[in-house]
Coordinates of C-alpha atoms and ligand atoms in Angstrom, one line a residue:
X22 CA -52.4 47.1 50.1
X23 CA -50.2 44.1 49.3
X24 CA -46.4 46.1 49.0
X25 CA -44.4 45.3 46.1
X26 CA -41.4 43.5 47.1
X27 CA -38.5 46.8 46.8
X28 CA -34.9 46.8 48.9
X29 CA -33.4 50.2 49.7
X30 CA -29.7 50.8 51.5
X31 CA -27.9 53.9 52.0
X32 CA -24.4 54.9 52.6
X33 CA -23.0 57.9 53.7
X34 CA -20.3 59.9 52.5
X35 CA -18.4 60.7 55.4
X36 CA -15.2 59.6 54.5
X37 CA -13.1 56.4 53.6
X38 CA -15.4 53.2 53.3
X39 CA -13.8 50.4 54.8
X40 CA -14.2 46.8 55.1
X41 CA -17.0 46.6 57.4
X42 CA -19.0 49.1 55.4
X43 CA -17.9 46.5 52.3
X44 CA -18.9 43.0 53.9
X45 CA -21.6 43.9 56.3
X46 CA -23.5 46.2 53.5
X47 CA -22.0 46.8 49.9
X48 CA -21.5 43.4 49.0
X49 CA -24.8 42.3 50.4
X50 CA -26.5 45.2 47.7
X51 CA -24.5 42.9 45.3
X52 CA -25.8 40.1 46.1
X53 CA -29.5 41.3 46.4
X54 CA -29.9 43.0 43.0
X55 CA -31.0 39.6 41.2
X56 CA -33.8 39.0 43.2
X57 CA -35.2 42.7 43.8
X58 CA -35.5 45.9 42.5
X59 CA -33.2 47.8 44.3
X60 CA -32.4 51.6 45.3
X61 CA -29.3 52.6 47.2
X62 CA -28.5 55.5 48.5
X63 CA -25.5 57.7 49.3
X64 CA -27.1 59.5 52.5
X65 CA -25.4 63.3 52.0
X66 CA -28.3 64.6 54.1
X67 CA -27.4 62.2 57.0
X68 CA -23.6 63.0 56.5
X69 CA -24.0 66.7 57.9
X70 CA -25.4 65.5 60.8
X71 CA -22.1 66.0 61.9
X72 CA -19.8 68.7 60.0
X73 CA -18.0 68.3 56.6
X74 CA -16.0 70.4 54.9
X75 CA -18.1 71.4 51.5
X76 CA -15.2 70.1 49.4
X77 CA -14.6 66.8 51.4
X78 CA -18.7 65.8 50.9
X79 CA -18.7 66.4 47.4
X80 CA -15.6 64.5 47.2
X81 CA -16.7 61.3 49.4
X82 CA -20.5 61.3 47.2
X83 CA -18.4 60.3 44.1
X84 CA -16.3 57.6 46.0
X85 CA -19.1 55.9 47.7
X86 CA -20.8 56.6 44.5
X87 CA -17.6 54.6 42.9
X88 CA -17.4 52.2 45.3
X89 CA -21.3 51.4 44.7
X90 CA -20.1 50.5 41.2
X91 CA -17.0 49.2 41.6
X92 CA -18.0 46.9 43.4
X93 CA -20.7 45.7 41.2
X94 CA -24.0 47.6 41.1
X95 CA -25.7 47.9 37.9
X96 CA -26.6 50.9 37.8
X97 CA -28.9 50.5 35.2
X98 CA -30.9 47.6 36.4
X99 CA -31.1 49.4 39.9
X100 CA -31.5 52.8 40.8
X101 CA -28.0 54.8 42.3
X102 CA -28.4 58.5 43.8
X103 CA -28.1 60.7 46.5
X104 CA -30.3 61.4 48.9
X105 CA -30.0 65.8 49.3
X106 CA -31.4 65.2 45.2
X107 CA -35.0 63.6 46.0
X108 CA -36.7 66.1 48.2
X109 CA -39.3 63.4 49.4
X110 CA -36.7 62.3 51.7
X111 CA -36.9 65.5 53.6
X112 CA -40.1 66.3 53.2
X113 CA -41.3 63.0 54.5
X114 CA -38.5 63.1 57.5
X115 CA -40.5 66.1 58.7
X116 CA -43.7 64.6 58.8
X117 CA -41.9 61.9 60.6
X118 CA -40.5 64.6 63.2
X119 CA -44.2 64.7 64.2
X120 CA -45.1 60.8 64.4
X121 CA -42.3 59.7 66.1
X122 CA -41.8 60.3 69.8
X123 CA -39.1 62.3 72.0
X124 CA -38.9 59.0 74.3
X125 CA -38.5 56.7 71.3
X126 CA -35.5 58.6 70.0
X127 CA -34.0 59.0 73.3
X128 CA -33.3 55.4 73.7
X129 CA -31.4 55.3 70.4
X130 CA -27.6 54.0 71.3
X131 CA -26.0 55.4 67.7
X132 CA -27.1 58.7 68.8
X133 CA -25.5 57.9 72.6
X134 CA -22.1 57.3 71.6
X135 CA -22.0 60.0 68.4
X136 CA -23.1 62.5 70.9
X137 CA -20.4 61.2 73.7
X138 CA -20.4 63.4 76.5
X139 CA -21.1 66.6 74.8
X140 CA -24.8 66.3 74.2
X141 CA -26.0 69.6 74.4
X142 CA -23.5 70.6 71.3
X143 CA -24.8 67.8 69.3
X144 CA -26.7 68.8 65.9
X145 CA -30.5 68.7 66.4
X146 CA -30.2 66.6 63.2
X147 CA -27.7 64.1 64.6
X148 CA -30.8 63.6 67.0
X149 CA -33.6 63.1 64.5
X150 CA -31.2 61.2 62.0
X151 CA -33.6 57.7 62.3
X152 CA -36.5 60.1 61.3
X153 CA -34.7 60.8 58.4
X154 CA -33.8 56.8 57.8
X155 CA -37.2 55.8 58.0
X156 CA -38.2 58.3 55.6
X157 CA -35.2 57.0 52.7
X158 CA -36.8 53.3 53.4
X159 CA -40.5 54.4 53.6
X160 CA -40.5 57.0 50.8
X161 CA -40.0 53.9 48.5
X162 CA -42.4 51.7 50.6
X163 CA -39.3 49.5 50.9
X164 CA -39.7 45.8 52.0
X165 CA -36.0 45.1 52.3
X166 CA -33.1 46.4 54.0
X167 CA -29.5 45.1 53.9
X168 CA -27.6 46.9 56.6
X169 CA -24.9 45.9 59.3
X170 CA -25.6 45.2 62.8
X171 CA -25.8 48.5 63.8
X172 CA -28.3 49.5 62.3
X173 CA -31.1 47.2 63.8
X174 CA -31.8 49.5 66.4
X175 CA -33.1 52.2 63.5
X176 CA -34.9 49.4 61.7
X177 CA -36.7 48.8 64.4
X178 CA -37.7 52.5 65.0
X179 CA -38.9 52.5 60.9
X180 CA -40.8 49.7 61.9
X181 CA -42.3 51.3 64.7
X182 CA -42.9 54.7 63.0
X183 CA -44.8 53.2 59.9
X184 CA -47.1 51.3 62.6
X185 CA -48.0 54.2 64.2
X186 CA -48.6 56.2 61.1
X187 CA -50.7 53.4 60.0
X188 CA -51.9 53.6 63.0
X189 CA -52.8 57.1 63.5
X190 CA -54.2 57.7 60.0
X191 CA -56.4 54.5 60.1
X192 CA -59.8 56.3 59.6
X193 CA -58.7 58.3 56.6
X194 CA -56.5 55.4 55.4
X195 CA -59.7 53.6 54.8
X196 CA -61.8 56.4 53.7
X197 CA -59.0 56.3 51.1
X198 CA -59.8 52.7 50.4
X199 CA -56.1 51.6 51.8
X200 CA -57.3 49.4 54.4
X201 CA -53.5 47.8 55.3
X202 CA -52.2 51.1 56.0
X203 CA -49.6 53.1 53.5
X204 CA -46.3 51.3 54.9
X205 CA -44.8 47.9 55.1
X206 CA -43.1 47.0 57.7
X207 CA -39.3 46.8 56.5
X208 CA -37.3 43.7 56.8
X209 CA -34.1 44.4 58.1
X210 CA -32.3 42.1 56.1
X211 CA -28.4 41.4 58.5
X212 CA -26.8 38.8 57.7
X213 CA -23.4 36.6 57.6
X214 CA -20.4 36.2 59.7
X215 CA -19.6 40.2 59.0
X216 CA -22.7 41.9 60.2
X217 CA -20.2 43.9 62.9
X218 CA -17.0 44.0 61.5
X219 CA -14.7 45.2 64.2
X220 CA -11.7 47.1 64.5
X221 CA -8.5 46.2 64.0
X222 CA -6.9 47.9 67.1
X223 CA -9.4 47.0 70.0
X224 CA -11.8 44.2 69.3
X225 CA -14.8 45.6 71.1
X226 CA -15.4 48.9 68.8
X227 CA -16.8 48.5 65.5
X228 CA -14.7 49.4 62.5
X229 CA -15.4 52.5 61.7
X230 CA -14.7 55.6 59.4
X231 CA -14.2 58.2 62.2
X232 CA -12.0 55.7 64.3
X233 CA -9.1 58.4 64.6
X234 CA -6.5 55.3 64.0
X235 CA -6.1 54.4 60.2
X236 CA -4.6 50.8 61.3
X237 CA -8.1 50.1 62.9
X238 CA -9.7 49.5 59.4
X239 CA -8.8 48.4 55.9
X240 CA -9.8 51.0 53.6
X241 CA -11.3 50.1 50.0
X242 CA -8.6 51.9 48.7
X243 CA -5.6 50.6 50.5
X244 CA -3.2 49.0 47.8
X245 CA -1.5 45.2 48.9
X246 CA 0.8 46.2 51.4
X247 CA -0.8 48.5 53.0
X248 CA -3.4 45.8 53.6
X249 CA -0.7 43.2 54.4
X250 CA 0.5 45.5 57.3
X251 CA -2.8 46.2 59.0
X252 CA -3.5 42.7 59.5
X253 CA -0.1 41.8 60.4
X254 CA -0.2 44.5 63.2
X255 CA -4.0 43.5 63.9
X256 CA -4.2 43.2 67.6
X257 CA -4.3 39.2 68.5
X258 CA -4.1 37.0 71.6
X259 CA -1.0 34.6 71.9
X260 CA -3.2 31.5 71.8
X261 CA -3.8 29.3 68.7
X262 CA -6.8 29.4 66.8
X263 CA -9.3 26.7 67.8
X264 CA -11.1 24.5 65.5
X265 CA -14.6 25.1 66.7
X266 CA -16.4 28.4 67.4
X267 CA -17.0 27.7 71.3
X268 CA -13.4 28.5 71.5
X269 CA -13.7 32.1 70.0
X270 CA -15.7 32.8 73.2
X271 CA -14.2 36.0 75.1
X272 CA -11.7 36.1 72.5
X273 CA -13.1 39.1 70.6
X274 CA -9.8 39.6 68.4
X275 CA -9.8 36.2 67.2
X276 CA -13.5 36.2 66.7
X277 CA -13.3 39.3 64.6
X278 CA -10.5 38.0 62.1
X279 CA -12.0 35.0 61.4
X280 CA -15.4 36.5 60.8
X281 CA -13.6 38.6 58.4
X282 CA -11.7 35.8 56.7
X283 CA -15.2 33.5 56.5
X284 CA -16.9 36.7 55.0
X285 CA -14.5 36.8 52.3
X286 CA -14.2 33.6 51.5
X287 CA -18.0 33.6 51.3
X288 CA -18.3 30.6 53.8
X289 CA -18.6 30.1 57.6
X290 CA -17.0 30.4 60.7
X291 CA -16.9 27.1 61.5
X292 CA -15.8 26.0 58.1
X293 CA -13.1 28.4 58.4
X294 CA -12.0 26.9 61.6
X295 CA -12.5 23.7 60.5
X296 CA -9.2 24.4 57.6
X297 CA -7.1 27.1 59.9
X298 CA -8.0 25.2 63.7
X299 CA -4.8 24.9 65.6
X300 CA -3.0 27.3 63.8
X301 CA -1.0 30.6 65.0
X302 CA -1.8 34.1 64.2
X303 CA 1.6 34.5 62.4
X304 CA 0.7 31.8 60.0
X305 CA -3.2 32.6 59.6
X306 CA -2.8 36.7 59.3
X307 CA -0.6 36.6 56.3
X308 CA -3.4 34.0 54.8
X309 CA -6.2 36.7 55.8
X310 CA -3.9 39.4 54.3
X311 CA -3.8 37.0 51.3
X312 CA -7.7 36.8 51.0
X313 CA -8.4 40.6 51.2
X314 CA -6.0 41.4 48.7
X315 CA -7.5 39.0 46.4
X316 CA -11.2 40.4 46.8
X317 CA -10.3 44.0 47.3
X318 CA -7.9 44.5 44.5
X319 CA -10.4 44.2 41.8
X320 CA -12.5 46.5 43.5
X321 CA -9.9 49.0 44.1
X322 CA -8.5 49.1 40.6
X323 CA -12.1 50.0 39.6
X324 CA -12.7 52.6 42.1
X325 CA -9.5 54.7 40.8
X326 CA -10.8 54.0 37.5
X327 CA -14.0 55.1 38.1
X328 CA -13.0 58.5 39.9
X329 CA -11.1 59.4 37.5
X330 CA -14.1 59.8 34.7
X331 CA -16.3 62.3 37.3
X332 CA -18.7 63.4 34.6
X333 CA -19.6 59.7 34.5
X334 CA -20.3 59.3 38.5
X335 CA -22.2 63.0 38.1
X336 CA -24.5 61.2 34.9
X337 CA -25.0 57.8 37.2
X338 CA -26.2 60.2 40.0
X339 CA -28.5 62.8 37.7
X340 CA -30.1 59.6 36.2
X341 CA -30.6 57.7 39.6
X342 CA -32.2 60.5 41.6
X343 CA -34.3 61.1 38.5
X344 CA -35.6 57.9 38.9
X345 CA -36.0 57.5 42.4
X346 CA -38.4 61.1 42.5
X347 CA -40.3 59.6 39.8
X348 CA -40.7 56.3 42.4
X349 CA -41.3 58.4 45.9
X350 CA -43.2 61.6 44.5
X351 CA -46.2 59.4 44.3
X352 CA -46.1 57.8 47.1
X353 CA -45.2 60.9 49.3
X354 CA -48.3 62.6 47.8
X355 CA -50.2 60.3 48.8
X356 CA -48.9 60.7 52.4
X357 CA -49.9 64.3 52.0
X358 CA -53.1 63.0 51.1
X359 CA -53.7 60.9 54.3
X360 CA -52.1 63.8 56.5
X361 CA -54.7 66.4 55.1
X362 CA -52.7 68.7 53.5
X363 CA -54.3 70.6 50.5
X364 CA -52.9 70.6 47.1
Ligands
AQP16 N1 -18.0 47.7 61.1 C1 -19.1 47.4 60.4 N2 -19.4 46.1 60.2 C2 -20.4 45.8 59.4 N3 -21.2 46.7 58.8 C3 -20.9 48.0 58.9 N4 -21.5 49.1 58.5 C4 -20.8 50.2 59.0 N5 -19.8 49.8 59.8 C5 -19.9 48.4 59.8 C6 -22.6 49.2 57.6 O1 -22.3 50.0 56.5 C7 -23.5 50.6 56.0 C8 -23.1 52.1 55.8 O2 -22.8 52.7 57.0 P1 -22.8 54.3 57.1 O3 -21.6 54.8 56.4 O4 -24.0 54.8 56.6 O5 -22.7 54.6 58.6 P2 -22.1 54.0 59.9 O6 -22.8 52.7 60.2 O7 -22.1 55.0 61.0 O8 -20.6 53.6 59.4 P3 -19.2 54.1 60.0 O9 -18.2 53.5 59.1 O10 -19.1 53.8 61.4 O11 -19.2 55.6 59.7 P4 -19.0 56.8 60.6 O12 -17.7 56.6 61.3 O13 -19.1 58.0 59.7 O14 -20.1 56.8 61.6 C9 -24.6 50.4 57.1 O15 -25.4 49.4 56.6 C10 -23.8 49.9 58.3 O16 -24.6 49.1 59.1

């Protein structure tokens, strides 16, 4: 079956979305929604994987939901909702529970370092979570994926999870007359110089919504000089920068800001170190500061316009999740086909 070209992203809503989640995925759904038909996602189901307060959830579905917008999402061309609305996703997550294997979810490293040390406390869904992912991408037959970097681990696993069901279910598939199976095998689609944004504070942990310290990340919703000061207290090395990327080796600070600066200015690297080479961190931050003020204050402005009309967010949601059951009921009866199950 020859899969009609369809992205899907997600998002969850466990708290402030920050810059990473901005240039390594939200922009990138931007920038895709010419070219594709597009579904993205605000992941509630994946968010209690670990706890949230009731009040908080509800609270951070409208602002990602916002931040979807405000940042330039047409919600009419493309299809915005969360997940806990289309029951597809669950019900295909299940099915998943029995395709994929213990050994396969074992070696996932987001579940490693969520879990830390106390493993046996962790949610059995906190386990399963890339059961649930493949389910959002494959409940749409999706053929694209924006995501960050840390995310290619679970892409893979999707990839792995629709092969096997293919696999599996080959006899009946073609009894069926679907001889190339019922999934694609997603693209993961990472790219850029901001794939891994990473924190402010310590330039070997990703930026990160949970990070305990605000000053590690710049929030979408941080006004001017609140973004001014994180970069300006950014943790840096006393060296200059250099003016070609060789010179940002082992020098993950320096690496990270100028990654950030060439993903807002929508060029490279070395192009940025081509203009800034030689310079010192006191004169290039507040030229960084400069940049994210420009590019995030539009969005910002938006975002506190935009959760300020909640009925509107609510109607973009109800409409979205409307839309994307009448896309995935289909296609998960059909699954229920292949599996066997009556009705
Ligand atoms: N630091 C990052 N750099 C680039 N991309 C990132 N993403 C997240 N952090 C970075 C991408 O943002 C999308 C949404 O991520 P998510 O909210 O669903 O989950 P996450 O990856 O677990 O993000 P956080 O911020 O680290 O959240 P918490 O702290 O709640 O776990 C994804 O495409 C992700 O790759």
């Amino acid at each position: 079956m020859p899969f009609t070209p369809r992205v899907f992203s997600g998002v969850q809503p466990t708290g402030s979305l920050h810059l990473g989640n901005y240039l390594g995925a939200i922009r990138r759904f931007v920038a895709m929604q010419d070219s594709y038909p597009c579904l993205y996602c605000v992941v509630d189901l994946h968010a209690i994987t670990v706890w949230q307060d009731p009040t908080e959830l509800a609270k951070a579905t409208r602002h990602v939901t916002a931040a979807f917008l405000a940042a330039g999402i047409d919600a009419e061309k493309n299809i915005v909702f969360n997940q806990s609305r289309v029951s597809a996703h669950a019900e295909l997550a299940w099915i998943f529970n029995c395709v994929a294997r213990m050994g396969w979810l074992n070696r996932m490293t987001q579940f490693k370092e969520k879990a830390g040390k106390d493993r046996e406390n962790a949610s059995v869904g906190l386990f399963a979570y890339p059961n649930l992912m493949a389910a959002d991408i494959l409940a749409y037959q999706a053929t694209h994926v924006p995501v960050g970097e840390d995310q290619k681990q679970h892409l893979e696993l999707t990839r792995d999870i629709a092969q096997k069901f293919n696999f599996d279910y080959a006899e009946r598939l073609a009894e069926l007359g679907w001889t190339d199976g019922l999934f694609p095998m997603t693209e993961p689609i990472i790219q850029g110089p901001a794939t891994r944004v990473m924190s402010l504070r310590d330039g070997a942990k990703k930026m990160s919504k949970s990070d305990v310290s605000d000053n590690s990340r710049i929030n979408l919703t941080d006004d001017a000089d609140t973004i001014a000061q994180k970069v300006r207290k950014a943790k840096t090395d006393p060296e200059p920068l250099p003016s070609e990327l060789k010179g940002l080796e082992g020098r993950p600070e320096a690496d990270n800001l100028v990654g950030i600066y060439a993903a807002l200015a929508e060029t490279t690297k070395e192009a940025v170190l081509a203009e800034h080479g030689g310079a010192m961190f006191s004169a290039f931050k507040p030229a960084l500061a400069d940049l994210a003020v420009s590019v995030l204050a539009p969005v910002n402005t938006e975002m506190r316009r935009l959760l300020d009309d909640e009925a509107h967010l609510d109607a973009v949601l109800d409409n979205g999740s409307q839309r994307a059951a009448a896309i995935a009921g289909p296609i998960l009866a059909d699954v229920k086909r292949v599996v066997g199950f009556v009705g």
